[in-house]
mmCIF file of C-alpha atoms in Angstrom:
data_model
loop_
_atom_site.group_PDB
_atom_site.id
_atom_site.type_symbol
_atom_site.label_atom_id
_atom_site.label_comp_id
_atom_site.label_asym_id
_atom_site.label_seq_id
_atom_site.Cartn_x
_atom_site.Cartn_y
_atom_site.Cartn_z
ATOM 1 C CA MET A 1204 2.093 18.934 -18.790
ATOM 2 C CA LEU A 1205 5.593 18.065 -17.898
ATOM 3 C CA PHE A 1206 5.266 14.309 -17.470
ATOM 4 C CA LEU A 1207 4.046 13.865 -21.179
ATOM 5 C CA ALA A 1208 7.399 15.400 -22.096
ATOM 6 C CA GLU A 1209 9.681 12.898 -24.255
ATOM 7 C CA PRO A 1210 13.251 12.081 -22.462
ATOM 8 C CA THR A 1211 15.951 14.192 -24.065
ATOM 9 C CA HIS A 1212 18.919 11.678 -22.843
ATOM 10 C CA ALA A 1213 19.030 8.084 -21.665
ATOM 11 C CA ALA A 1214 18.432 7.841 -18.082
ATOM 12 C CA ALA A 1215 20.899 5.740 -16.184
ATOM 13 C CA VAL A 1216 20.344 2.310 -14.370
ATOM 14 C CA PRO A 1217 19.888 1.735 -11.024
ATOM 15 C CA THR A 1218 23.171 -0.381 -9.818
ATOM 16 C CA ILE A 1219 21.001 -1.891 -6.804
ATOM 17 C CA GLY A 1220 21.254 -5.668 -7.185
ATOM 18 C CA GLU A 1221 18.593 -8.213 -7.422
ATOM 19 C CA PRO A 1222 18.935 -9.671 -3.910
ATOM 20 C CA ALA A 1223 18.331 -6.393 -1.978
ATOM 21 C CA LEU A 1224 15.195 -5.727 -4.171
ATOM 22 C CA TRP A 1225 13.959 -9.157 -3.092
ATOM 23 C CA ALA A 1226 15.239 -8.840 0.813
ATOM 24 C CA ILE A 1227 12.929 -5.740 1.133
ATOM 25 C CA LEU A 1228 10.042 -8.252 0.073
ATOM 26 C CA LEU A 1229 10.899 -11.248 1.836
ATOM 27 C CA ALA A 1230 11.719 -9.381 5.155
ATOM 28 C CA PRO A 1231 8.147 -8.928 6.531
ATOM 29 C CA LEU A 1232 7.134 -12.119 4.886
ATOM 30 C CA VAL A 1233 9.888 -14.114 6.879
ATOM 31 C CA GLY A 1234 8.716 -11.935 9.961
ATOM 32 C CA TRP A 1235 5.306 -13.086 9.392
ATOM 33 C CA GLY A 1236 6.325 -16.959 9.239
ATOM 34 C CA LEU A 1237 8.434 -16.832 12.041
ATOM 35 C CA ILE A 1238 5.297 -15.260 14.286
ATOM 36 C CA VAL A 1239 2.840 -17.737 12.703
ATOM 37 C CA LEU A 1240 4.783 -20.787 13.203
ATOM 38 C CA SER A 1241 6.972 -20.328 16.542
ATOM 39 C CA PHE A 1242 6.110 -16.914 18.240
ATOM 40 C CA ARG A 1243 2.407 -16.218 17.989
ATOM 41 C CA LYS A 1244 1.910 -17.225 21.611
ATOM 42 C CA VAL A 1245 4.816 -15.359 22.927
ATOM 43 C CA PRO A 1246 3.782 -11.678 22.724
ATOM 44 C CA ALA A 1247 7.185 -9.747 23.626
ATOM 45 C CA ILE A 1248 9.201 -11.623 20.978
ATOM 46 C CA ALA A 1249 6.551 -11.467 17.988
ATOM 47 C CA GLY A 1250 6.531 -7.642 18.610
ATOM 48 C CA TYR A 1251 10.066 -7.313 18.443
ATOM 49 C CA ILE A 1252 10.406 -10.024 15.254
ATOM 50 C CA ALA A 1253 7.510 -7.466 13.363
ATOM 51 C CA ILE A 1254 9.578 -4.454 14.294
ATOM 52 C CA ALA A 1255 13.183 -6.020 13.086
ATOM 53 C CA ALA A 1256 11.593 -7.543 9.825
ATOM 54 C CA VAL A 1257 9.950 -4.359 8.699
ATOM 55 C CA GLY A 1258 12.995 -2.247 9.951
ATOM 56 C CA ILE A 1259 15.220 -4.222 7.591
ATOM 57 C CA ALA A 1260 12.934 -3.453 4.754
ATOM 58 C CA CYS A 1261 12.855 0.126 5.466
ATOM 59 C CA ALA A 1262 16.483 0.385 5.718
ATOM 60 C CA LEU A 1263 16.891 -1.304 2.177
ATOM 61 C CA SER A 1264 14.343 0.760 1.166
ATOM 62 C CA TYR A 1265 16.192 4.104 1.609
ATOM 63 C CA TYR A 1266 19.167 2.383 -0.065
ATOM 64 C CA ALA A 1267 16.888 1.847 -2.990
ATOM 65 C CA LEU A 1268 15.521 5.359 -2.859
ATOM 66 C CA LEU A 1269 19.070 6.838 -2.912
ATOM 67 C CA ASN A 1270 20.340 4.241 -5.805
ATOM 68 C CA ALA A 1271 17.203 5.640 -7.701
ATOM 69 C CA ILE A 1272 18.224 9.197 -7.241
ATOM 70 C CA ASP A 1273 21.560 8.383 -8.295
ATOM 71 C CA ALA A 1274 20.136 6.594 -11.392
ATOM 72 C CA ASP A 1275 17.837 10.104 -12.680
ATOM 73 C CA GLY A 1276 14.908 8.240 -12.960
ATOM 74 C CA GLY A 1277 16.441 4.960 -14.768
ATOM 75 C CA ILE A 1278 14.573 1.397 -14.254
ATOM 76 C CA LYS A 1279 16.293 -1.819 -13.082
ATOM 77 C CA GLN A 1280 13.996 -4.813 -13.624
ATOM 78 C CA PHE A 1281 14.702 -8.362 -12.808
ATOM 79 C CA THR A 1282 12.454 -11.115 -14.454
ATOM 80 C CA HIS A 1283 12.417 -14.972 -14.253
ATOM 81 C CA GLU A 1284 9.631 -17.308 -15.908
ATOM 82 C CA TRP A 1285 7.330 -18.379 -13.436
ATOM 83 C CA PHE A 1286 5.068 -20.778 -15.360
ATOM 84 C CA THR A 1287 3.408 -21.451 -18.548
ATOM 85 C CA ALA A 1288 -0.152 -22.648 -19.776
ATOM 86 C CA GLY A 1289 -0.490 -23.039 -23.044
ATOM 87 C CA LYS A 1290 -0.151 -19.380 -24.682
ATOM 88 C CA LEU A 1291 -0.071 -17.861 -21.159
ATOM 89 C CA THR A 1292 3.428 -16.937 -19.913
ATOM 90 C CA VAL A 1293 3.475 -15.643 -16.284
ATOM 91 C CA ASN A 1294 6.746 -13.995 -14.919
ATOM 92 C CA LEU A 1295 8.053 -13.341 -11.389
ATOM 93 C CA GLY A 1296 10.139 -10.404 -11.119
ATOM 94 C CA VAL A 1297 11.110 -7.069 -9.086
ATOM 95 C CA ARG A 1298 11.225 -3.707 -11.015
ATOM 96 C CA LEU A 1299 12.994 -0.102 -9.446
ATOM 97 C CA ASP A 1300 12.016 3.048 -11.012
ATOM 98 C CA GLY A 1301 11.687 6.664 -9.119
ATOM 99 C CA LEU A 1302 7.962 6.272 -8.116
ATOM 100 C CA THR A 1303 8.543 2.401 -7.027
ATOM 101 C CA ALA A 1304 11.557 3.837 -4.554
ATOM 102 C CA VAL A 1305 9.681 6.569 -3.138
ATOM 103 C CA MET A 1306 6.694 4.254 -2.540
ATOM 104 C CA LEU A 1307 9.090 1.632 -0.590
ATOM 105 C CA VAL A 1308 9.976 4.362 1.292
ATOM 106 C CA VAL A 1309 6.463 5.504 2.183
ATOM 107 C CA VAL A 1310 5.320 2.210 3.059
ATOM 108 C CA THR A 1311 8.085 0.615 5.317
ATOM 109 C CA SER A 1312 8.491 3.930 7.292
ATOM 110 C CA VAL A 1313 5.105 4.437 8.148
ATOM 111 C CA SER A 1314 4.816 0.238 8.843
ATOM 112 C CA THR A 1315 7.887 0.332 11.068
ATOM 113 C CA LEU A 1316 6.411 3.679 12.979
ATOM 114 C CA VAL A 1317 3.297 1.936 13.589
ATOM 115 C CA GLN A 1318 4.259 -1.534 14.596
ATOM 116 C CA ILE A 1319 6.857 0.585 17.175
ATOM 117 C CA TYR A 1320 3.689 2.303 18.605
ATOM 118 C CA SER A 1321 1.574 -1.011 18.664
ATOM 119 C CA THR A 1322 3.700 -2.617 21.169
ATOM 120 C CA GLY A 1323 2.342 -0.355 23.466
ATOM 121 C CA TYR A 1324 -1.267 0.098 22.125
ATOM 122 C CA MET A 1325 -1.878 -3.482 22.059
ATOM 123 C CA LYS A 1326 -0.119 -4.661 25.179
ATOM 124 C CA GLY A 1327 -2.141 -6.981 27.086
ATOM 125 C CA ASP A 1328 -4.516 -7.874 24.109
ATOM 126 C CA PRO A 1329 -4.953 -11.597 23.748
ATOM 127 C CA GLY A 1330 -4.331 -11.416 20.313
ATOM 128 C CA TYR A 1331 -1.160 -9.819 20.565
ATOM 129 C CA GLY A 1332 0.953 -12.378 18.478
ATOM 130 C CA ARG A 1333 -1.582 -12.621 15.724
ATOM 131 C CA TYR A 1334 -2.014 -8.655 15.299
ATOM 132 C CA PHE A 1335 1.844 -8.499 14.343
ATOM 133 C CA ALA A 1336 1.271 -11.273 12.227
ATOM 134 C CA HIS A 1337 -1.543 -9.775 10.320
ATOM 135 C CA MET A 1338 0.623 -6.561 10.058
ATOM 136 C CA CYS A 1339 3.642 -8.109 8.634
ATOM 137 C CA LEU A 1340 1.387 -9.877 6.251
ATOM 138 C CA PHE A 1341 -0.254 -6.455 4.924
ATOM 139 C CA THR A 1342 3.728 -4.880 4.635
ATOM 140 C CA THR A 1343 4.477 -7.875 2.583
ATOM 141 C CA SER A 1344 1.479 -7.457 0.482
ATOM 142 C CA MET A 1345 1.932 -3.658 -0.185
ATOM 143 C CA LEU A 1346 5.596 -4.008 -0.982
ATOM 144 C CA GLY A 1347 4.978 -7.028 -3.253
ATOM 145 C CA LEU A 1348 2.482 -4.540 -4.879
ATOM 146 C CA VAL A 1349 4.976 -1.812 -5.619
ATOM 147 C CA LEU A 1350 7.787 -3.782 -6.568
ATOM 148 C CA ALA A 1351 5.989 -5.882 -8.926
ATOM 149 C CA ASP A 1352 6.659 -5.931 -12.603
ATOM 150 C CA ASN A 1353 3.843 -7.614 -14.484
ATOM 151 C CA LEU A 1354 -0.038 -7.035 -14.004
ATOM 152 C CA PHE A 1355 -0.486 -10.888 -12.868
ATOM 153 C CA GLN A 1356 1.952 -10.261 -9.917
ATOM 154 C CA ILE A 1357 0.237 -6.897 -9.166
ATOM 155 C CA PHE A 1358 -3.218 -8.511 -9.127
ATOM 156 C CA ILE A 1359 -1.889 -11.186 -6.565
ATOM 157 C CA PHE A 1360 -0.826 -9.130 -4.031
ATOM 158 C CA TRP A 1361 -3.413 -6.675 -4.563
ATOM 159 C CA GLU A 1362 -5.856 -9.257 -3.444
ATOM 160 C CA LEU A 1363 -3.631 -9.824 -0.375
ATOM 161 C CA VAL A 1364 -3.831 -6.080 0.420
ATOM 162 C CA GLY A 1365 -7.550 -6.978 0.766
ATOM 163 C CA LEU A 1366 -7.160 -10.006 2.765
ATOM 164 C CA SER A 1367 -5.046 -8.621 5.215
ATOM 165 C CA SER A 1368 -7.457 -5.301 5.308
ATOM 166 C CA TYR A 1369 -10.113 -8.044 6.085
ATOM 167 C CA LEU A 1370 -8.033 -9.760 8.803
ATOM 168 C CA LEU A 1371 -6.921 -6.447 10.685
ATOM 169 C CA ILE A 1372 -10.580 -4.674 10.392
ATOM 170 C CA GLY A 1373 -12.133 -7.973 11.846
ATOM 171 C CA PHE A 1374 -9.089 -8.453 14.493
ATOM 172 C CA TRP A 1375 -11.685 -8.347 17.393
ATOM 173 C CA PHE A 1376 -14.063 -10.843 15.309
ATOM 174 C CA HIS A 1377 -15.599 -11.515 18.522
ATOM 175 C CA LYS A 1378 -17.541 -8.178 18.159
ATOM 176 C CA PRO A 1379 -20.328 -8.495 15.988
ATOM 177 C CA SER A 1380 -19.848 -4.892 14.462
ATOM 178 C CA ALA A 1381 -16.285 -5.644 13.825
ATOM 179 C CA ALA A 1382 -16.992 -8.608 12.004
ATOM 180 C CA ALA A 1383 -19.725 -7.117 10.028
ATOM 181 C CA ALA A 1384 -17.322 -4.357 8.973
ATOM 182 C CA ALA A 1385 -14.765 -6.609 7.942
ATOM 183 C CA LYS A 1386 -17.179 -8.496 5.668
ATOM 184 C CA LYS A 1387 -18.494 -5.194 3.967
ATOM 185 C CA ALA A 1388 -15.058 -3.972 3.352
ATOM 186 C CA PHE A 1389 -13.997 -7.126 1.855
ATOM 187 C CA ILE A 1390 -17.289 -7.261 -0.681
ATOM 188 C CA VAL A 1391 -17.027 -3.898 -1.582
ATOM 189 C CA THR A 1392 -13.268 -3.829 -2.855
ATOM 190 C CA ARG A 1393 -14.318 -6.980 -4.402
ATOM 191 C CA ILE A 1394 -16.498 -5.342 -6.790
ATOM 192 C CA GLY A 1395 -13.790 -2.786 -7.700
ATOM 193 C CA ASP A 1396 -11.229 -6.006 -8.025
ATOM 194 C CA LEU A 1397 -13.572 -7.503 -10.455
ATOM 195 C CA GLY A 1398 -13.058 -4.303 -12.645
ATOM 196 C CA LEU A 1399 -9.300 -4.509 -12.327
ATOM 197 C CA LEU A 1400 -9.380 -8.454 -13.485
ATOM 198 C CA ALA A 1401 -11.704 -7.577 -16.276
ATOM 199 C CA GLY A 1402 -9.198 -5.019 -17.784
ATOM 200 C CA MET A 1403 -6.243 -7.249 -17.436
ATOM 201 C CA LEU A 1404 -7.820 -10.072 -18.919
ATOM 202 C CA LEU A 1405 -9.194 -7.666 -21.784
ATOM 203 C CA ILE A 1406 -5.517 -6.386 -22.380
ATOM 204 C CA TRP A 1407 -3.863 -9.945 -22.144
ATOM 205 C CA THR A 1408 -6.458 -11.315 -25.097
ATOM 206 C CA LYS A 1409 -5.706 -8.372 -26.898
ATOM 207 C CA GLY A 1410 -1.614 -8.375 -26.393
ATOM 208 C CA GLY A 1411 -0.581 -11.529 -24.946
ATOM 209 C CA THR A 1412 1.419 -10.496 -22.255
ATOM 210 C CA PHE A 1413 0.887 -9.295 -18.706
ATOM 211 C CA ASP A 1414 4.408 -7.480 -18.636
ATOM 212 C CA VAL A 1415 4.327 -3.830 -18.094
ATOM 213 C CA ALA A 1416 6.922 -3.018 -20.330
ATOM 214 C CA GLY A 1417 5.695 -5.212 -23.239
ATOM 215 C CA ILE A 1418 2.445 -3.446 -22.624
ATOM 216 C CA GLN A 1419 3.791 -0.112 -22.925
ATOM 217 C CA ALA A 1420 5.646 -0.921 -26.055
ATOM 218 C CA LEU A 1421 2.453 -2.563 -27.792
ATOM 219 C CA VAL A 1422 0.777 0.576 -26.841
ATOM 220 C CA HIS A 1423 3.573 2.775 -28.399
ATOM 221 C CA GLU A 1424 3.215 0.613 -31.588
ATOM 222 C CA GLY A 1425 -0.377 1.139 -32.078
ATOM 223 C CA HIS A 1426 -0.910 -2.358 -31.494
ATOM 224 C CA PHE A 1427 -4.693 -1.736 -29.511
ATOM 225 C CA GLU A 1428 -7.533 0.010 -30.747
ATOM 226 C CA GLU A 1429 -8.637 3.230 -28.944
ATOM 227 C CA TRP A 1430 -11.436 1.081 -27.069
ATOM 228 C CA VAL A 1431 -9.233 -1.304 -25.796
ATOM 229 C CA VAL A 1432 -7.062 1.019 -24.114
ATOM 230 C CA THR A 1433 -9.808 3.095 -22.726
ATOM 231 C CA TRP A 1434 -11.762 0.268 -21.050
ATOM 232 C CA PHE A 1435 -8.480 -1.355 -19.617
ATOM 233 C CA ALA A 1436 -7.690 2.102 -18.143
ATOM 234 C CA LEU A 1437 -11.357 2.467 -16.359
ATOM 235 C CA GLY A 1438 -10.933 -1.355 -15.182
ATOM 236 C CA LEU A 1439 -7.780 0.047 -13.384
ATOM 237 C CA PHE A 1440 -9.507 2.880 -12.103
ATOM 238 C CA ALA A 1441 -12.282 0.177 -11.113
ATOM 239 C CA GLY A 1442 -9.716 -1.443 -8.631
ATOM 240 C CA ALA A 1443 -7.987 1.907 -7.361
ATOM 241 C CA ALA A 1444 -11.785 3.202 -6.470
ATOM 242 C CA GLY A 1445 -12.270 0.194 -4.540
ATOM 243 C CA LYS A 1446 -9.401 0.253 -2.535
ATOM 244 C CA SER A 1447 -8.951 4.089 -1.989
ATOM 245 C CA ALA A 1448 -12.739 4.176 -0.884
ATOM 246 C CA GLN A 1449 -13.424 6.764 -3.808
ATOM 247 C CA PHE A 1450 -17.105 7.030 -4.789
ATOM 248 C CA PRO A 1451 -19.338 4.992 -5.068
ATOM 249 C CA LEU A 1452 -17.202 2.619 -3.765
ATOM 250 C CA GLN A 1453 -16.044 4.551 -0.413
ATOM 251 C CA VAL A 1454 -19.118 2.732 2.029
ATOM 252 C CA TRP A 1455 -16.889 0.324 3.713
ATOM 253 C CA LEU A 1456 -14.082 2.898 4.926
ATOM 254 C CA PRO A 1457 -16.316 4.646 8.086
ATOM 255 C CA ASP A 1458 -16.777 1.226 9.409
ATOM 256 C CA ALA A 1459 -13.307 0.110 9.006
ATOM 257 C CA MET A 1460 -12.559 1.785 12.315
ATOM 258 C CA GLU A 1461 -13.809 -1.128 14.043
ATOM 259 C CA GLY A 1462 -10.262 -2.363 13.905
ATOM 260 C CA PRO A 1463 -7.427 -1.441 16.226
ATOM 261 C CA THR A 1464 -6.653 2.036 15.976
ATOM 262 C CA PRO A 1465 -2.941 1.519 14.296
ATOM 263 C CA VAL A 1466 -4.671 -0.462 11.630
ATOM 264 C CA SER A 1467 -6.384 2.599 10.531
ATOM 265 C CA ALA A 1468 -3.180 4.509 10.519
ATOM 266 C CA LEU A 1469 -1.246 1.808 8.451
ATOM 267 C CA ILE A 1470 -3.968 0.679 6.427
ATOM 268 C CA HIS A 1471 -6.723 3.488 5.453
ATOM 269 C CA ALA A 1472 -4.590 6.859 5.993
ATOM 270 C CA ALA A 1473 -0.931 6.126 4.930
ATOM 271 C CA THR A 1474 -0.851 2.949 2.436
ATOM 272 C CA MET A 1475 -4.054 1.354 1.184
ATOM 273 C CA VAL A 1476 -5.454 4.643 0.052
ATOM 274 C CA ALA A 1477 -2.183 5.423 -1.521
ATOM 275 C CA ALA A 1478 -2.173 2.015 -3.060
ATOM 276 C CA GLY A 1479 -5.230 3.098 -5.617
ATOM 277 C CA VAL A 1480 -3.440 6.247 -6.111
ATOM 278 C CA TYR A 1481 -0.258 4.293 -7.064
ATOM 279 C CA LEU A 1482 -2.011 1.969 -9.553
ATOM 280 C CA SER A 1483 -3.913 4.869 -11.439
ATOM 281 C CA SER A 1484 -0.994 7.542 -10.974
ATOM 282 C CA PRO A 1485 -0.937 9.130 -14.588
ATOM 283 C CA GLY A 1486 2.280 10.650 -14.265
ATOM 284 C CA SER A 1487 4.191 7.825 -12.852
ATOM 285 C CA ALA A 1488 7.442 6.416 -14.359
ATOM 286 C CA ARG A 1489 5.067 3.025 -14.063
ATOM 287 C CA SER A 1490 2.282 4.566 -15.910
ATOM 288 C CA ARG A 1491 3.658 6.773 -18.782
ATOM 289 C CA PRO A 1492 0.825 7.900 -20.859
ATOM 290 C CA SER A 1493 0.946 5.700 -23.907
ATOM 291 C CA TRP A 1494 -0.504 6.143 -27.311
ATOM 292 C CA PRO A 1495 0.593 5.456 -30.932
ATOM 293 C CA PRO A 1496 2.819 8.001 -32.351
ATOM 294 C CA ALA A 1497 0.539 9.101 -35.031
ATOM 295 C CA SER A 1498 -1.671 10.383 -32.103
ATOM 296 C CA ARG A 1499 0.711 12.479 -30.754
ATOM 297 C CA SER A 1500 1.018 16.569 -31.588
ATOM 298 C CA CYS A 1501 4.180 17.928 -30.195
ATOM 299 C CA ARG A 1502 4.769 21.877 -30.263
ATOM 300 C CA PRO A 1503 7.650 22.870 -31.749
ATOM 301 C CA THR A 1504 8.481 25.563 -29.172
ATOM 302 C CA SER A 1505 8.054 22.877 -26.173
ATOM 303 C CA SER A 1506 9.652 19.934 -25.006
ATOM 304 C CA ALA A 1507 6.051 18.549 -23.953
ATOM 305 C CA CYS A 1508 4.168 16.807 -26.276
ATOM 306 C CA SER A 1509 0.356 16.440 -25.936
ATOM 307 C CA ARG A 1510 -1.845 13.478 -26.783
ATOM 308 C CA THR A 1511 -5.147 14.505 -27.634
ATOM 309 C CA PRO A 1512 -7.271 11.197 -26.991
ATOM 310 C CA PRO A 1513 -8.619 11.347 -23.315
ATOM 311 C CA SER A 1514 -8.260 7.435 -22.671
ATOM 312 C CA ALA A 1515 -4.286 7.780 -23.552
ATOM 313 C CA SER A 1516 -3.240 7.340 -20.333
ATOM 314 C CA TRP A 1517 -3.220 3.785 -18.929
ATOM 315 C CA ALA A 1518 -2.048 3.025 -15.640
ATOM 316 C CA THR A 1519 -0.066 -0.038 -14.490
#
């Protein structure tokens, strides 16, 4: 398989600056804050703020994509120490690679179009301002998930995605069916998230780090036993199964249509389902299949290497 091929030359590094990457994440967050604090009761302004905030993130995402294309698959990462508790050190950072750039464009493009459409669809609704605040929060959560450079940060934004989904599915909470659908989606996806949390704790106890690049290096060095990598991958897949409504955690999806139609377009059709695929994508730049060198067998006539253990793919 092509994504198992070893690189034949070092990829260039994207030249995009750290402020631009943080601006992609913070633009919709600032929009959310402005709407919540000042303009929730001013419908017209709330809608325009949401469109402007997500539009800025969208424009910067296209810039990031072009930058990643020029770098030919290179990775740019900015990491800062967040806090330390005993042996646990958690960083806060952003990372840009090819898949990240593509997903940034997908999330922000779809979100911008949905925001524009929603100004007409939600016109006259008493919760107009609250709706756009929730949409900005959801967009921020998805962008944080895509840009995160460590598992701890990924889990935070993963849970914010679930919270945003709960708020939007139950937007018309005065309807018993909508309130019940929101609770059902929240509880079922938490089941999958429990597997994700278990996988994260397992890899940390065995490797001592949440950093994506650090875990990859440890796997390549043969630091982990096979069962650790296997259960870690299964934990990640459990989280993806919940968010992507995969069997047997698909039961929440039909009831989720209780939310406004644009919510279904943004969450269920375009981004939330894609989040699960992104987390478990076996061929992504963030989740290169990793296994100790002794486990690899390379065909002398091909640049592709095959790794025989079925648990050799882990996703971050």
